[in-house]
Tab-separated table of C-alpha atoms in Angstrom:
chain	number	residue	atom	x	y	z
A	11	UNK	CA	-10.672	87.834	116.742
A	12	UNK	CA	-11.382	85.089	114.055
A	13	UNK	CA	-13.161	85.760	111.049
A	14	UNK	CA	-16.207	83.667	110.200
A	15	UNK	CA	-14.829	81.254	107.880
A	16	UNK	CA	-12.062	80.817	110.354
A	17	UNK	CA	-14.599	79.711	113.373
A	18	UNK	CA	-16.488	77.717	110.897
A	19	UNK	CA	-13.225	76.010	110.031
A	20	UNK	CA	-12.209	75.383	113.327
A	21	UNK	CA	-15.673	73.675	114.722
A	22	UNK	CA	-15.846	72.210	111.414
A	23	UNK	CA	-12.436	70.212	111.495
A	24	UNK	CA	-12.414	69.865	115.186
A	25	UNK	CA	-12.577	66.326	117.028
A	26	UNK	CA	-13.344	67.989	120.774
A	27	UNK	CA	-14.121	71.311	121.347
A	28	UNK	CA	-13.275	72.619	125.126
A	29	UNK	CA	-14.446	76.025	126.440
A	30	UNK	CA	-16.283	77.891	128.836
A	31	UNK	CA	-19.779	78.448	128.641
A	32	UNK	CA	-20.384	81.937	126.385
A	33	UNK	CA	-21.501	82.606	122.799
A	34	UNK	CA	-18.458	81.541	120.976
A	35	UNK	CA	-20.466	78.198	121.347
A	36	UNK	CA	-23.044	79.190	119.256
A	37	UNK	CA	-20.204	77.401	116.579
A	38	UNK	CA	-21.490	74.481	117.539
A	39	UNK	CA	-23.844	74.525	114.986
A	40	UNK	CA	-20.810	73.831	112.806
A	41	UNK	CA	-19.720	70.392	114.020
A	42	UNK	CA	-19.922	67.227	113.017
A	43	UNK	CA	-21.773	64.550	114.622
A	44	UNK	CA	-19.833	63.168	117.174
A	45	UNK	CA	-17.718	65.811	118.216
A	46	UNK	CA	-17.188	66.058	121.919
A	47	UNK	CA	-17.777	69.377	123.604
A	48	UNK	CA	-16.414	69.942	126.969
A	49	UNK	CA	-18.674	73.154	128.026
A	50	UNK	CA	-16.884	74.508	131.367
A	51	UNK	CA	-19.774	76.515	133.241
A	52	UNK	CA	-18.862	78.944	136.266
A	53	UNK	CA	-19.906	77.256	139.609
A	54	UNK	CA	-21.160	80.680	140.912
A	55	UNK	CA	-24.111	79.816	137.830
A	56	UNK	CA	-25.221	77.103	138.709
A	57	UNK	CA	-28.523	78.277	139.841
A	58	UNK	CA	-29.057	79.486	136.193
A	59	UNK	CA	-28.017	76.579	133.959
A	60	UNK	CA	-28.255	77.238	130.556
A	61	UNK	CA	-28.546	74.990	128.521
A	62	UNK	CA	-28.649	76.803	124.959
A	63	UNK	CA	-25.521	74.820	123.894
A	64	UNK	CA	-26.188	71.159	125.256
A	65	UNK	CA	-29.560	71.502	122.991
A	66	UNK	CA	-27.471	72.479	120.015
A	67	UNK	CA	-25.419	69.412	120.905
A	68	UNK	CA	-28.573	67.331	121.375
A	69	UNK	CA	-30.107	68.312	118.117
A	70	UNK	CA	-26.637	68.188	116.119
A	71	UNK	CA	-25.513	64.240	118.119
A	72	UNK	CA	-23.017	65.876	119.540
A	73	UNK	CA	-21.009	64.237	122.469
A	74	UNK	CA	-21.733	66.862	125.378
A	75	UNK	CA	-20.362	66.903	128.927
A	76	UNK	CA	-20.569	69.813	131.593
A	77	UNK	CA	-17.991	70.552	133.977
A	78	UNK	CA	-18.059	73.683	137.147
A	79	UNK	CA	-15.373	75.556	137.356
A	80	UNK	CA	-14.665	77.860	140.711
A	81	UNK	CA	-14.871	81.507	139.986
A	82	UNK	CA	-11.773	83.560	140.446
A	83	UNK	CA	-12.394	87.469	141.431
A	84	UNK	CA	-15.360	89.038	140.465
A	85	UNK	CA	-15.026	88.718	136.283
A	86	UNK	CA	-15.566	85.381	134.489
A	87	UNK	CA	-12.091	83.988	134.945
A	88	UNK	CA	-12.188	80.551	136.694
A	89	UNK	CA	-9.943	77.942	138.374
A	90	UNK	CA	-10.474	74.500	136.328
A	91	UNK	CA	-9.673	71.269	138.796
A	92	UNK	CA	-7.265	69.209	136.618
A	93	UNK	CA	-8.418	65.992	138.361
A	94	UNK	CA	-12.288	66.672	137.501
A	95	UNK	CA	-11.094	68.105	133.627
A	96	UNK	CA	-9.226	64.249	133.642
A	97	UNK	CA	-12.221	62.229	134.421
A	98	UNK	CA	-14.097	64.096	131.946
A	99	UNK	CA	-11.824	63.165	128.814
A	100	UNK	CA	-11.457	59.126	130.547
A	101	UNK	CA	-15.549	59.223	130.687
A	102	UNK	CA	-15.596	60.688	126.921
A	103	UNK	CA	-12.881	58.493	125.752
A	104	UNK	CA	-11.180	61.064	124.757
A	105	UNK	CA	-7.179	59.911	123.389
A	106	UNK	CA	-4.598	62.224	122.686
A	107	UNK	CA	-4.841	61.503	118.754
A	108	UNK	CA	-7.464	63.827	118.482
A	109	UNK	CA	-8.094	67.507	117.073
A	110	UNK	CA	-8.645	69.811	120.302
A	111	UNK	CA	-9.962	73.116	119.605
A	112	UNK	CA	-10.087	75.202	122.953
A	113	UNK	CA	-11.627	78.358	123.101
């Protein structure tokens, strides 16, 4: 339900982005270098990895790490393991001082 300049704002200004795979990463293209995306992919995908938004991270130096979640009923929700989301931020240094946008 944000407007443009609202999303661009958002990825713009943001220190870590954190959401689950879909095209509200497309944004990407709007962040910094060195901003650290979190990208949490459904483990029922796994066969079909895309990886659209880790190449927008590649080509924009972009921090990128992938994570599975475990589907929930038969939509996109998922169940995100704490412990596994934890590692994650230790392994991209990630300190509470920073901007968090989650999508």
């Amino acid at each position: 339900d944000l407007t443009f300049s609202e999303q661009v704002r958002y990825f713009s200004n943001a220190d870590i982005i954190l959401s689950q795979h879909g095209a509200g990463l497309t944004n990407l293209a709007f962040c910094k270098p060195e901003t650290k995306v979190i990208e949490i992919y459904n483990e029922k995908m796994k066969g079909n990895l895309d990886t659209a938004y880790w190449r927008i991270s590649s080509d924009l130096n972009l921090k990128h790490y992938l994570m599975f979640g475990e589907p929930v009923g038969a939509g996109a929700n998922m169940y995100v393991d704490i412990s596994k989301l934890k590692e994650i931020f230790e392994a991209a240094e990630i300190k509470g001082s920073e901007k968090i946008s989650v999508l």
